[in-house]
Short mmCIF file of C-alpha atoms in Angstrom, two decimals:
data_model
loop_
_atom_site.label_atom_id
_atom_site.label_comp_id
_atom_site.label_asym_id
_atom_site.label_seq_id
_atom_site.Cartn_x
_atom_site.Cartn_y
_atom_site.Cartn_z
CA MET A 1 -12.12 -7.52 -10.57
CA LYS A 2 -9.12 -7.47 -8.22
CA LYS A 3 -8.81 -3.71 -8.71
CA ILE A 4 -12.45 -3.13 -7.74
CA PHE A 5 -12.04 -5.36 -4.66
CA PHE A 6 -8.87 -3.45 -3.67
CA ILE A 7 -10.71 -0.13 -4.04
CA LEU A 8 -13.62 -1.32 -1.90
CA ILE A 9 -11.23 -2.45 0.82
CA LEU A 10 -9.47 0.91 0.80
CA LEU A 11 -12.71 2.90 0.80
CA LEU A 12 -14.33 0.94 3.63
CA ALA A 13 -11.16 0.98 5.67
CA MET A 14 -10.78 4.74 5.44
CA ILE A 15 -14.36 5.27 6.55
CA VAL A 16 -14.67 2.60 9.24
CA ASN A 17 -11.28 2.69 10.87
CA SER A 18 -9.96 6.24 11.10
CA ASN A 19 -8.80 5.85 14.73
CA ALA A 20 -6.53 2.91 14.01
CA GLN A 21 -5.22 4.61 10.89
CA GLU A 22 -4.06 7.57 12.95
CA LYS A 23 -1.94 5.26 15.11
CA ALA A 24 -0.28 3.32 12.30
CA LYS A 25 3.05 4.62 11.04
CA VAL A 26 3.75 3.29 7.58
CA VAL A 27 5.92 5.55 5.45
CA VAL A 28 6.85 5.24 1.76
CA ASN A 29 9.50 7.67 0.45
CA GLY A 30 8.68 10.04 3.30
CA LEU A 31 4.89 9.94 2.73
CA ARG A 32 2.81 8.49 5.56
CA ILE A 33 -0.14 6.26 4.69
CA CYS A 34 -3.53 7.89 5.52
CA GLU A 35 -2.12 11.43 5.54
CA PHE A 36 -3.05 14.25 3.16
CA TYR A 37 -0.60 15.75 0.68
CA SER A 38 -0.62 18.33 -2.09
CA ARG A 39 0.16 17.37 -5.66
CA GLU A 40 3.58 19.01 -5.36
CA GLN A 41 4.42 17.02 -2.21
CA MET A 42 3.37 13.77 -3.87
CA TYR A 43 5.37 14.43 -7.01
CA GLU A 44 8.47 15.46 -5.05
CA ALA A 45 8.44 12.33 -2.89
CA LEU A 46 7.63 9.92 -5.71
CA GLY A 47 10.09 11.26 -8.28
CA GLY A 48 8.16 13.68 -10.46
CA THR A 49 5.04 13.55 -12.56
CA PRO A 50 3.57 10.03 -12.88
CA ASP A 51 3.72 8.21 -16.21
CA LYS A 52 -0.06 7.96 -16.04
CA ILE A 53 -2.84 9.19 -13.74
CA GLU A 54 -6.08 7.24 -13.84
CA ALA A 55 -9.26 8.51 -12.17
CA GLU A 56 -11.17 5.82 -10.32
CA ILE A 57 -14.69 5.66 -11.76
CA GLU A 58 -16.20 3.64 -8.90
CA ASP A 59 -14.77 5.98 -6.25
CA GLN A 60 -15.13 9.57 -7.47
CA GLY A 61 -12.16 11.70 -6.49
CA SER A 62 -9.75 8.78 -6.19
CA PHE A 63 -6.76 8.35 -8.46
CA TRP A 64 -4.16 5.76 -9.39
CA PHE A 65 -0.67 7.20 -10.01
CA TYR A 66 1.47 4.95 -12.20
CA TYR A 67 5.26 5.15 -12.12
CA GLY A 68 6.23 2.33 -14.43
CA LYS A 69 5.25 -0.90 -12.64
CA ASP A 70 4.69 0.90 -9.30
CA VAL A 71 1.18 2.13 -8.49
CA PHE A 72 0.00 4.56 -5.79
CA TYR A 73 -3.59 5.11 -4.66
CA TRP A 74 -4.85 8.57 -3.65
CA ARG A 75 -8.30 9.38 -2.31
CA TYR A 76 -9.99 12.73 -1.81
CA ASN A 77 -11.99 12.96 1.43
CA GLY A 78 -14.17 15.99 0.77
CA LEU A 79 -17.68 16.87 -0.28
CA ASP A 80 -16.68 17.98 -3.77
CA ALA A 81 -14.24 15.39 -5.06
CA TYR A 82 -13.04 17.50 -8.00
CA LYS A 83 -12.99 20.90 -6.30
CA ASP A 84 -9.22 20.82 -5.81
CA GLY A 85 -8.38 18.56 -8.75
CA ILE A 86 -5.87 16.08 -7.39
CA ASN A 87 -4.60 18.37 -4.63
CA ASN A 88 -4.94 17.44 -0.98
CA HIS A 89 -5.54 13.75 -1.39
CA CYS A 90 -5.09 11.03 1.19
CA PHE A 91 -2.31 8.51 0.50
CA GLY A 92 -4.31 5.28 0.54
CA GLY A 93 -1.82 2.59 -0.45
CA CYS A 94 0.52 1.31 -3.11
CA ARG A 95 1.92 -1.68 -4.95
CA LEU A 96 5.69 -1.55 -5.35
CA CYS A 97 7.42 -3.78 -7.89
CA THR A 98 10.75 -1.95 -8.30
CA ASP A 99 13.50 -0.81 -5.93
CA ARG A 100 12.74 2.85 -6.65
CA TYR A 101 10.82 3.39 -3.39
CA VAL A 102 11.71 2.76 0.25
CA VAL A 103 9.35 1.59 3.00
CA PHE A 104 10.14 2.32 6.67
CA ASP A 105 13.21 4.28 5.50
CA SER A 106 15.07 1.00 4.95
CA ILE A 107 13.22 -1.74 3.01
CA ARG A 108 12.98 -1.98 -0.79
CA VAL A 109 12.02 -4.53 -3.41
CA GLY A 110 15.21 -6.54 -3.96
CA ASP A 111 16.18 -6.68 -0.28
CA PRO A 112 16.42 -10.01 1.56
CA VAL A 113 13.23 -10.77 3.48
CA SER A 114 15.40 -11.23 6.61
CA LYS A 115 15.93 -7.44 6.63
CA LEU A 116 12.37 -7.10 7.97
CA LYS A 117 13.73 -8.17 11.37
CA THR A 118 15.29 -4.70 11.67
CA VAL A 119 11.90 -2.95 11.41
CA PRO A 120 10.05 -2.31 14.69
CA GLY A 121 6.74 -4.13 14.80
CA MET A 122 5.57 -7.70 14.32
CA THR A 123 5.80 -10.05 11.36
CA LYS A 124 4.14 -13.29 10.36
CA ASP A 125 5.58 -15.43 7.60
CA HIS A 126 3.18 -17.16 5.19
CA PRO A 127 5.33 -19.65 3.26
CA ARG A 128 4.03 -20.98 -0.03
CA LYS A 129 1.41 -23.73 0.15
CA TYR A 130 0.77 -26.27 -2.55
CA LYS A 131 -2.20 -28.47 -3.40
CA ASP A 132 -2.00 -31.15 -6.07
CA GLY A 133 1.36 -29.77 -7.18
CA LYS A 134 0.03 -26.22 -7.74
CA GLU A 135 0.78 -23.15 -5.69
CA VAL A 136 -2.35 -22.00 -3.85
CA ASP A 137 -1.14 -19.41 -1.35
CA GLY A 138 1.76 -17.88 0.52
CA GLY A 139 5.19 -16.58 -0.22
CA TYR A 140 4.78 -13.40 1.78
CA VAL A 141 5.48 -11.81 5.14
CA GLU A 142 2.77 -9.76 6.82
CA TRP A 143 4.01 -6.79 8.89
CA TYR A 144 1.93 -4.97 11.47
CA GLN A 145 2.77 -2.36 14.04
CA SER A 146 1.19 -4.22 16.96
CA GLU A 147 -1.27 -7.00 17.68
CA GLU A 148 -3.91 -4.32 18.41
CA LEU A 149 -3.51 -2.85 14.92
CA ARG A 150 -3.11 -6.16 13.09
CA ARG A 151 -6.69 -6.30 11.80
CA GLY A 152 -7.66 -2.68 12.25
CA GLY A 153 -4.90 -0.58 10.76
CA ILE A 154 -2.73 -0.69 7.70
CA GLY A 155 -1.66 -3.90 5.98
CA VAL A 156 1.88 -4.22 4.73
CA ILE A 157 2.66 -7.37 2.75
CA PHE A 158 6.15 -8.25 1.54
CA HIS A 159 6.00 -10.89 -1.21
CA TYR A 160 9.22 -12.84 -1.66
CA ASP A 161 10.82 -15.46 -3.85
CA GLU A 162 10.78 -18.76 -1.97
CA LEU A 163 14.21 -19.88 -3.24
CA THR A 164 16.21 -16.67 -2.91
CA LYS A 165 14.23 -15.13 0.01
CA ILE A 166 14.37 -11.79 -1.85
CA ILE A 167 11.43 -9.35 -1.67
CA ASN A 168 9.89 -9.04 -5.14
CA ARG A 169 6.76 -6.98 -4.42
CA ILE A 170 5.34 -4.85 -1.60
CA HIS A 171 1.62 -4.14 -1.10
CA ILE A 172 0.41 -1.52 1.37
CA TYR A 173 -3.28 -1.02 1.98
CA VAL A 174 -5.74 0.01 4.68
CA LEU A 175 -7.46 -2.77 6.64
CA PHE A 176 -10.92 -2.76 8.16
CA LEU A 177 -12.61 -4.81 10.87
#
């Protein structure tokens, strides 16, 4: 269910908000979110052929590239989704769980969350919240390029361990209004 919701968010965001996407500058291993790349460019930047490629049934022409625990989303924006196979797809987001990939040329899973202060842009901390002794939300820092792009660009969420303040997961996805 979460995967379908994530796909719908990405699809709607790419359609509705192309102007804001052009302005946002989020880069993972040299690949810019919302830009088009060939299969060779993707493989070179991400470290070779993925462990698994899964076609997205609900969004024809979209693919999930799995590199161990790390997952990358690619979407084809053409009339014939399978015309070029998986060539020339738009980099639509990722979930990073290992230190294999770098965001903004400096931040990785395993870095202290305080390192985000070195990245140009704005951040908002969402510390963990508890209700009746159970965790209900939080434990992440939201990064955005500017207030203008906060709800109309690309979302970058750095999840962290509350005790150690170490980043343990990074989610990057396209936002919509």
